[in-house]
Every structure is written in C-alpha cells, then in structure tokens.
Amino acid sequence: MVKHVFSKAGLGWTAAAVALVAILLFACQGGGGGKEGGRAGRGITTGSAGDAASATYVPPGDLDKYYLFYSGGHSGNIYVAGIPSMRHISTIPVFTPYPATGYGFDDESKAMLGGYTWGDCHHPSISKTNGEYDGRWLFINENANNRVARIDLRDFKTKQIFGPIPNLSGNHGSAFVTANTEYVTYASRFSVPVPRGTYASIDQYASSYKGVVGCLKVDPNTGEMSNGFQILTPPFNWDLGSTGRGPSADWVAWTCYNSERATGELEKTAGANDRDYAIVVNWREAAAAAASGKGKDIGGVPVLDPKEVPGLCYLVPVPKSPHGVDFGPDGTYFVTSGKLEAVTTVYSFQKLQDAIAAKKFTGEEDGIPVLDYDAVIDREVQIGLGPLHTQYDDKGYAYTSLFIDSAIAKWDPKTGEVLDTIPVAYNIGHLMVPGGDSSKPYGEYVVALNKLSHGRHLNVGPSQPESSQLIDITGDKMKLLYDAFTEPEPHYAEACPAELLKPIEVYPKEENKDPMAVWDIKDAGITRNGNVVDVKMVMVRSTLYPTAIEVNKGDTVKIHMTNIEQTTDELHGFAINLYNINLVVDPGETKHVTFTADKQGVFPFYCTNFCSALHQEMQGYFLVK
Ligand SMILES: [Cu+2]
C-alpha cells in the first residue's frame, strides 16, 4: 500500500509550515557570517583532513580524472574544473562577451551573441549516444533570452547560439539532450500570449497565456540546432526536465509549479494546490505528428495543440512545488520531489505506459489527460526537508539534494530506504555525480552545488562566491573532501571522464579554409575597394604584420588575422588603443573584425597575449588620416 499524502488535505500545509520554520531558523543562524558562520559554527567537519587531502591531491604535472562543466548562471559562462582537485582550469564564454579570449569582439562571435551582452545559463548537457555521454558537444540553455548554445568539445568553443526560440519565455527546463542527441529539449518557465508580441491583459492569464514545451532538432553530424516542434500547454511554470533512456528513450518529462495558473505573489498563490504536475511527452510521436503537418505554424514553429492532437503528452501529479524530475540510469523509473511537501516519489515507467493504455485518467487540463497518481507510482520516500534534485551512482543508489536541511541524502530507489545523509555548506541547489544523468553513471563523487558559502573562505566583502563541495561516495558513508568556490552561479554541472574528450591544441593549417587567411608575411597586406579597407594580417612570434595600417577617417576597416603558429599555447592577441578592439587568435585560427575608422589620429596596436621574449615588440600603428 502506498501512503497517499495528497489524500490528507492538511498535511501539505503542515509540511510547508515546517519548511517555513526551517527557512526562518536558517536565516537567523546564517545572518552572523564571519567566524561564527564558518565551519566551526555549523558543526561541519571534514573528518580526517589527511585522508581528504590525499583524496583530492593531484601532484604538480599530473592531471585530474574528470572534466567538470559548471554552468555560470547569469555570468553567461561555463566554467571548466577538474575532479578531484576542483581546480578551475578554464572559462568558456557562451552568452557574454569575454575579453580574456576576445569572445564577442570578433565579427563571428559578435554576430552569434545577437546584440545581447549577457545570458542566464543553467543546465549543461553533454551529447549522448545510447544514453551515455559521447563527448562531442556540450549544450546549455539560456533562461533570460530563450536560447540554447552548443559548445564543441573538440576545441571548447561556442559554435552556435540558437534563439530567441519562438513562443518561449524563460528557457529554464533545458538543455537536456535525448538519448542519441536527436533533440535538445526546452520548456517555458514563464507563460505569455503567443506568438510573441501578442497583448493580453493579465486578467486573462489562465486562458490566454500559454506555456510551451518543445525540442530543437540536432544535426547528427554537425550538432547544428534547428527548430523542431512545440506543444502548447496550460500556463503552468515549467521547471527542470529529464530525458528518458533505455525503454523510456522516446520520452521527456518536466515538472511545473503554479498549476494553479495564478499571477502575482506566487509565493502564496502558487501553493494552493496539494499537487502540481509533471508533463511526460513522447517526443518521437510529437516529432512525427509535426512532420505530418498536424501542427499549426505559430511564430515559425509547428505547434501541436493537445486538444487537436491527442496522445502525445500526459500530466502526472507530483508532490507540491517540485523543482525537477530525474530519470534513473536504466530508464525504468523517474523521481520527482516536492520541495514544500518533503516527499520524493518514484514513478514506474511501465506503470505509466500501462495507465496510459488503460486510460486511467482523473481529469484533464486544456486537452492533456491527467494520470491517476496511485496507478503510476512505485513508492513515496520521506528523505528530508526541501528535496530538490536527484542524481544516480554506478551502484544503483540515488542522491537527492535537500535545500532546507542543507544536506544530501543517499537512498535506494528500489526500496525507499535512506542509507546516509551528509550536511553541506550551505543550502544546496543542484548536485552532480559524474554521468549521474545518463545511462552510465561513473559514481565516485558527488559535487554539492551550494547556494550560499557564508564566509567559508577569505572575506571578500558582501559579494560572496558560490560554494561547491566535493564528496566521496565510494563507501557506505559519504565523506566531505573539499570546499571549492566559483563565480556566480553554478546551477547545474556535468562531469565526464577525462579520456572521453580529445581536444585539439592547435587548429591544423590544412583545415583552415578561410578565404582571407594568409600564412606568410609576403601574402599579408592592405587592399582598398572604395571606402572599404581589407587588411590581411599575419600573427606570429614576434610580429603583427603589416605593422602599419593607414586608412581615411570614415573608412570601413576589415582586419583578417591569421595566427600562423602550429605550436601549442602560442596564442596572439590584437588590441587597438581607444578603438575597443580586442581579439585573441589561437594557433592556426583566422578571425575577423569589422569597424569604422571614426576617430582621426594615430593609434598603437599590440599583442595582448604574452607569447615570447619579444612579445612587447609585437606592436604597430593604426593611422587614420
Ligand atoms: Cu604575441
């Protein structure tokens, strides 16, 4: 028998009240900061410091075992670190200009940013084959301007930013890829009238505002994303999603909050129902329906309306105010947690299929059938307060973050038994086990992505970094190993074994097909066509050639820079005084910058990226008559 918490009308609010007390209690404790807010003040210890130190120590010259890709939140970046050292190795700029690599300054990356100077990126997703990470690409969503980006893991560079995606507002439930990277998934956190640009009064929210869930098609050879399809949904606030694998490989699920369709003061109004929903979508069927013309073109995308095209998606009741759904490694079950209900539910994918076939529905929302909760669940588990996200290890265990308890619980999804709990510092959001959202979890570690660091670091003033903690999960008991800090704000991360990736260190000359590339100083030079000036420049130790560029005021200047080095780590930069020009060109790469010579005078240019003993001598003049 399943204990049905929803049947007890009062329990939800009791749990919410407990949660509220816990939040208030936490706030009171946390206010002090400083030494009292540090490790001693919270009773968190590292156990044996010597053991923890040796477990995370990577001797100088040795390499980490895993790549860790953190989302950088509203920084718009991805941070690359190593596990177990937790050392920050590199920053991949994605949605934000980044002068350190010249990103957003050259013509190509500037065009890719599309005029936006920031993004809010949350959930990195390594491409998959048969449900396992294949290490080709890294996708990441963008919540503020409704986009998805693709990074090529061959060179760790952003290659495509797709969007703003039509009809979508707040792309939070993204960029989880399907089992063979057929699609990148997305969902609207905020509902608006569609298509974008339509006005409807806020009073019309429940009926005239629409959510969408959908998929971007991914080219299997190039990774290039293009519009796939969307499904119209009620104006719920879609949250995190998860893609199926194995038997559930054709399915994707997201949870929502605000199934009340409320507006304003959601902290009160969106908690009225004792349950919210997950939506489960058969993406393969939906793609086929869109391909056969069953969708309606809205904003340039085929949009499927469940009222007109039934059988593509279903709603599953979930504990109150969930913050995501996570398919298990073998794809036979998925887990949701109600952050205000303190209940984690394990759903059976087979029972879900059976209930759909037997039409075990309890109602519908805008044409989407609601499945009977009792018919589709395996069990409910009481793990702790504020359960959020779940990851899986290589032994069949689940790890769930507990925001209010500031802890991680290890438990068995097959029995519901909670096996261990470890406190973290503090208020964990996401957590990450290498491969923990794929068919092949690697286990070994869980990284706690904590929302608050509360002074567990040298005091850097009020703008405190985010905190991550590395925890050993190889034994029966979890062991805290290391505190790491990052720029804001890791929401999620993925990690893969180092040997899965084989990044290049130089761009091979033979692959450079840029028509403006020059590989010898004798081919470098300046040509004029009307008021357009093309400069083919060679960058090599130790010159930027031609060393003088003379133009007329008002000319359009196009500088095409080729770094002709084929040697590892020999980057060159190109900056012009007072012209806001800043490029960095990797070995074998060609980059372009186009600008108007709108200031008269003489402006030095120089190499910004230290390259050789004669680096200082790599300079020249940009002369404007
Ligand atoms: Cu240089």
JSON list of C-alpha atoms and ligand atoms in Angstrom, two decimals, residues 571-573 607 609-612 615 618, ligand 1:
[
{"chain": "A", "resi": 571, "resn": "LEU", "atom": "CA", "xyz": [48.14, 32.47, -28.80]},
{"chain": "A", "resi": 572, "resn": "HIS", "atom": "CA", "xyz": [48.37, 36.04, -30.04]},
{"chain": "A", "resi": 573, "resn": "GLY", "atom": "CA", "xyz": [46.17, 38.97, -29.26]},
{"chain": "A", "resi": 607, "resn": "CYS", "atom": "CA", "xyz": [49.67, 41.81, -28.94]},
{"chain": "A", "resi": 609, "resn": "ASN", "atom": "CA", "xyz": [48.50, 37.62, -25.08]},
{"chain": "A", "resi": 610, "resn": "PHE", "atom": "CA", "xyz": [52.04, 37.04, -23.85]},
{"chain": "A", "resi": 611, "resn": "CYS", "atom": "CA", "xyz": [53.77, 34.86, -26.40]},
{"chain": "A", "resi": 612, "resn": "SER", "atom": "CA", "xyz": [57.54, 35.19, -26.43]},
{"chain": "A", "resi": 615, "resn": "HIS", "atom": "CA", "xyz": [56.11, 39.92, -27.06]},
{"chain": "A", "resi": 618, "resn": "MET", "atom": "CA", "xyz": [54.72, 42.90, -31.23]},
{"chain": "B", "resi": 1, "resn": "CU", "atom": "CU", "xyz": [52.05, 37.66, -29.44]}
]
